[in-house]
mmCIF file of C-alpha atoms in Angstrom:
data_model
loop_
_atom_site.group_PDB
_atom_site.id
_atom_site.type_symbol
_atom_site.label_atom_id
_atom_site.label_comp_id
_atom_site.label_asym_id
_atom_site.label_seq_id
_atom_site.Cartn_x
_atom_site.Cartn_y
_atom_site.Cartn_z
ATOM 1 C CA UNK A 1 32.487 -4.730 16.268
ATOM 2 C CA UNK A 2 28.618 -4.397 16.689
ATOM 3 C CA UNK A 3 26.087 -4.099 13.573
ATOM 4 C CA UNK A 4 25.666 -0.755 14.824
ATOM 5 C CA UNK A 5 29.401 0.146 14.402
ATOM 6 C CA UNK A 6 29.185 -1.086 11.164
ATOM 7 C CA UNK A 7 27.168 1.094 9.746
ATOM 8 C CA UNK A 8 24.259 -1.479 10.088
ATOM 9 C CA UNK A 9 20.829 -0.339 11.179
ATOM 10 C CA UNK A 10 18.749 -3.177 12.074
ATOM 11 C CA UNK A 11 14.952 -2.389 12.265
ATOM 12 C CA UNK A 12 13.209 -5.239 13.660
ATOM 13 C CA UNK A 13 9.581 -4.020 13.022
ATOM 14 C CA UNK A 14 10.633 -3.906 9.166
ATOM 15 C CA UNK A 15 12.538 -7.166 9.248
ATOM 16 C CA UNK A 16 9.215 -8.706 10.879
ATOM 17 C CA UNK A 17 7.198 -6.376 7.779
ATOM 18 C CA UNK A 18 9.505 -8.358 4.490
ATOM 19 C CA UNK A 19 8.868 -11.763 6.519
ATOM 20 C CA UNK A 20 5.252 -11.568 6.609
ATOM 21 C CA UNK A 21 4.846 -10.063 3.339
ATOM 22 C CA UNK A 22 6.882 -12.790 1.603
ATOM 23 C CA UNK A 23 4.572 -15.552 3.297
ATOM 24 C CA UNK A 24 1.907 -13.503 1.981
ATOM 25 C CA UNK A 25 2.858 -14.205 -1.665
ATOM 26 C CA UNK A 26 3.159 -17.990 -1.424
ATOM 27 C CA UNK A 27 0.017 -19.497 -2.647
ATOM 28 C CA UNK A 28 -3.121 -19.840 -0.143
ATOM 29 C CA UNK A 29 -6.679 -19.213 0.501
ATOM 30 C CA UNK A 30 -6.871 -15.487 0.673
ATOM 31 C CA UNK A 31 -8.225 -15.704 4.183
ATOM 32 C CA UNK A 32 -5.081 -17.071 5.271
ATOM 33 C CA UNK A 33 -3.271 -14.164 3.109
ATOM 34 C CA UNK A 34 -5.151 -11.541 5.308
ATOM 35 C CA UNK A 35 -3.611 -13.059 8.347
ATOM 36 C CA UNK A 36 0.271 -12.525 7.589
ATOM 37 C CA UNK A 37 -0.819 -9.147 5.992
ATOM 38 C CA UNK A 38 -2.431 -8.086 8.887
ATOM 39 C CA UNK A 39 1.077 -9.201 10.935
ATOM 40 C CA UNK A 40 3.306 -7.709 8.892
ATOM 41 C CA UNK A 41 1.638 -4.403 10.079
ATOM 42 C CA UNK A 42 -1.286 -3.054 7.838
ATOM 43 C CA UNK A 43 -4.665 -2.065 9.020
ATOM 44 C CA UNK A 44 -7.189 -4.251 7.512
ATOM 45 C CA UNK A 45 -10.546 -3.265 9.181
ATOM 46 C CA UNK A 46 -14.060 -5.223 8.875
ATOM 47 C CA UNK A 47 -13.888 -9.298 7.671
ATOM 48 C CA UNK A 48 -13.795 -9.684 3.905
ATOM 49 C CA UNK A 49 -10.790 -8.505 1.311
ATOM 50 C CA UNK A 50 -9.739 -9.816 -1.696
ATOM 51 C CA UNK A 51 -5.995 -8.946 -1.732
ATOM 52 C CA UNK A 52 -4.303 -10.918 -4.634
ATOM 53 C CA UNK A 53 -0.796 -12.619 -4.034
ATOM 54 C CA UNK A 54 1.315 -10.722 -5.360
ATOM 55 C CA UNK A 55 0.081 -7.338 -4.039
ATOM 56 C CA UNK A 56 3.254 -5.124 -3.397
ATOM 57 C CA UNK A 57 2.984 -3.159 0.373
ATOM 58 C CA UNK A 58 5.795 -1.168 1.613
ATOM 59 C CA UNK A 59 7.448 -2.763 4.483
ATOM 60 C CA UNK A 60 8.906 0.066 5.979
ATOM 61 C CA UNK A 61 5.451 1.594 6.804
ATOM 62 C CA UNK A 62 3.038 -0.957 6.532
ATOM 63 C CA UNK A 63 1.105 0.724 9.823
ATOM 64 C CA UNK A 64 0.409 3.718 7.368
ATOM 65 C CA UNK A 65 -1.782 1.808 5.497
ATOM 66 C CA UNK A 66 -5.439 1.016 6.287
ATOM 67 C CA UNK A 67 -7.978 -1.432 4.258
ATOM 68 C CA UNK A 68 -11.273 -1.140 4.737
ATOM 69 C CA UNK A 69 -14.003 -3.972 4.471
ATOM 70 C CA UNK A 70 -14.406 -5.360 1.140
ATOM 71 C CA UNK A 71 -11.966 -3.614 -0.705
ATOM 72 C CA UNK A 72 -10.932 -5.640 -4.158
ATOM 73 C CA UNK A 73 -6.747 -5.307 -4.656
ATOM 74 C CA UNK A 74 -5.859 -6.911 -7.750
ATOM 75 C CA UNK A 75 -2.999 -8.366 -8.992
ATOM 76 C CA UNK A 76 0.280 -6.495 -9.522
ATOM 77 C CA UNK A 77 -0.903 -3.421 -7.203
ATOM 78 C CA UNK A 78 1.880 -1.632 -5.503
ATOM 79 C CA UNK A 79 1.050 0.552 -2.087
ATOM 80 C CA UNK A 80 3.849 3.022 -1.562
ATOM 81 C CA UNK A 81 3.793 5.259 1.619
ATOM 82 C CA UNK A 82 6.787 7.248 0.799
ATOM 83 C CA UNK A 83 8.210 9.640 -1.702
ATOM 84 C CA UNK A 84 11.030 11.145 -2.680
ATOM 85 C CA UNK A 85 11.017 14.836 -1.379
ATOM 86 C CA UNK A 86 11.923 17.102 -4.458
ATOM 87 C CA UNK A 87 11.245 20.336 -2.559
ATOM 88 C CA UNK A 88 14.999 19.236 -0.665
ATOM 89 C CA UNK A 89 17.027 22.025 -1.109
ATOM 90 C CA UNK A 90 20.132 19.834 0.149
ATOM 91 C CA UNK A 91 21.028 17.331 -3.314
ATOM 92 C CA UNK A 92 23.696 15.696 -1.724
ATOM 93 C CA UNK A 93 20.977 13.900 0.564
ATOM 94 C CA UNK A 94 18.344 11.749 -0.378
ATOM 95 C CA UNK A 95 14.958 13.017 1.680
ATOM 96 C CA UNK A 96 11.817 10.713 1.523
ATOM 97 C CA UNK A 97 8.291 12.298 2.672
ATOM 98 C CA UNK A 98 5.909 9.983 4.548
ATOM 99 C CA UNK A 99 2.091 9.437 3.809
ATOM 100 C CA UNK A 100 -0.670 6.960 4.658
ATOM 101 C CA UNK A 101 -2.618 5.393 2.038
ATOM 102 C CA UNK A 102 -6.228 4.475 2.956
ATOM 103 C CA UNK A 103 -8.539 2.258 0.629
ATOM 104 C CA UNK A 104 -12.266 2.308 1.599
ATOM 105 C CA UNK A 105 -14.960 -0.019 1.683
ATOM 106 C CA UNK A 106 -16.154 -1.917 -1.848
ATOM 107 C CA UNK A 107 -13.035 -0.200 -3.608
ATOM 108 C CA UNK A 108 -11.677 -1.430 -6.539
ATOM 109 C CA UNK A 109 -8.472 -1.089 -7.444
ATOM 110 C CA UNK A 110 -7.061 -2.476 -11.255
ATOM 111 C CA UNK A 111 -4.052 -4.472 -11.881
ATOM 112 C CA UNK A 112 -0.919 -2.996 -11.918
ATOM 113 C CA UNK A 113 -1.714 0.403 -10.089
ATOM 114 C CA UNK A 114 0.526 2.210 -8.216
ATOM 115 C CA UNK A 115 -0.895 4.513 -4.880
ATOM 116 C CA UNK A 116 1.615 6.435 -3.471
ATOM 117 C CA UNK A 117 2.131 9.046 -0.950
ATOM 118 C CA UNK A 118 -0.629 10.820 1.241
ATOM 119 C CA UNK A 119 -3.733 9.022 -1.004
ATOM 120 C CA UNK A 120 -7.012 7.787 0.149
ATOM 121 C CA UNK A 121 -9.295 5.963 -2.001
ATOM 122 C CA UNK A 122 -13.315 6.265 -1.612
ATOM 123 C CA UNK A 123 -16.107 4.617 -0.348
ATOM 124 C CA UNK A 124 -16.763 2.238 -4.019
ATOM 125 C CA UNK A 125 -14.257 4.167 -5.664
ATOM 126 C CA UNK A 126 -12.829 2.609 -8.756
ATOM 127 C CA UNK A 127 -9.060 3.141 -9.935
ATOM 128 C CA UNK A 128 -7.853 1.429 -13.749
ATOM 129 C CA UNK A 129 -5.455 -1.300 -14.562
ATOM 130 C CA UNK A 130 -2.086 0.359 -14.683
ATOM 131 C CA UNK A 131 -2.566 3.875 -12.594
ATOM 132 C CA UNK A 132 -0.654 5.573 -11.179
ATOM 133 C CA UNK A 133 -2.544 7.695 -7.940
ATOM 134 C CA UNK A 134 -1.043 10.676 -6.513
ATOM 135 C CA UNK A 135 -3.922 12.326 -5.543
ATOM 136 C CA UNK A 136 -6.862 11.706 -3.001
ATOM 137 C CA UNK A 137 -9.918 9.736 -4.852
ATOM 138 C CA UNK A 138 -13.497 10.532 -3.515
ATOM 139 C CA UNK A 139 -16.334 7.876 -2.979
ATOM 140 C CA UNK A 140 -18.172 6.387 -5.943
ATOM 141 C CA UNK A 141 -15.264 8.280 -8.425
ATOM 142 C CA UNK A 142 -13.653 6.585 -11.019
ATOM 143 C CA UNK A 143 -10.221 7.365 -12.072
ATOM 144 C CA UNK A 144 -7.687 6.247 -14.555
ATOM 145 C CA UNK A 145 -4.382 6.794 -16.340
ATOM 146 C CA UNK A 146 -0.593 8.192 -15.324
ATOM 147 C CA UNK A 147 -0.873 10.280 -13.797
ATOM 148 C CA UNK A 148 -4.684 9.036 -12.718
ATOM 149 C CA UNK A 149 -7.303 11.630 -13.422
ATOM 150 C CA UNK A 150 -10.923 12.062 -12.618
ATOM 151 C CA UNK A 151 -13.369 9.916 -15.336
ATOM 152 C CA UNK A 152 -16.300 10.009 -14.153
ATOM 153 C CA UNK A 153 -18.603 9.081 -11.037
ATOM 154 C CA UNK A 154 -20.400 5.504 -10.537
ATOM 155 C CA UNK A 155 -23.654 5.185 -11.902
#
């Protein structure tokens, strides 16, 4: 009986995605941690990052995210690129709605933020320890909280 018979769906670009994101997490100079990111599938454009280790990304759409040059991810972040679609008028299925997530150049984003969905961060933006970001973020804005909300623009 084949996998497929089974009832098993193998996806080799997300088997590939949870293999390079593991080696990501093992300790390493955070050049090298760029390198398996990059493999597992996300966009990183421009030279210098600091993504910490243990830096959540989804695997099963790591292509929907893009990185831009110099962006500062710090520990515990978690990049989502799916939701649950509550606007399903069927209950007895389970529909999830697709988005890219797109951090600009000198962002900052705090420990233990989440960014889900359709979300792109600013040029310099700045997002809090511990958000939770829904909604798009322009450049030089800082925002905060659960859900995050405008605070106030860089000076």
């Amino acid at each position: 009986m084949s996998l497929k018979q089974q009832g098993i769906n193998l996806d080799l670009s997300h088997i590939r995605a949870v293999i390079f994101f593991a080696l990501a997490r093992i300790p390493m100079p955070r050049t090298w941690r760029t390198l398996f990111i990059r493999a597992a599938g996300v966009n990183l454009t421009g030279k210098k990052y600091f993504i910490a280790r243990d830096v959540q990304f989804d695997s099963m759409h790591p292509g929907n995210i893009t990185i831009h040059n110099d962006a500062h991810i710090t520990s515990g972040v978690r990049l989502l690129t799916h939701r649950l679609d509550t606007t399903n008028p069927d209950r007895d299925d389970i529909h999830f709605i697709e988005g890219h997530i797109t951090i600009g150049e000198h962002a900052f984003i705090g420990s233990g933020t989440i960014i889900t969905g359709e979300v792109s961060i600013g040029r310099s933006a700045i997002i809090g320890a511990g958000s939770v970001v829904t909604k798009s973020v322009g450049d030089n804005e800082i925002w905060a909280g659960n859900p995050a909300k405008f605070i106030k623009m860089r000076a």
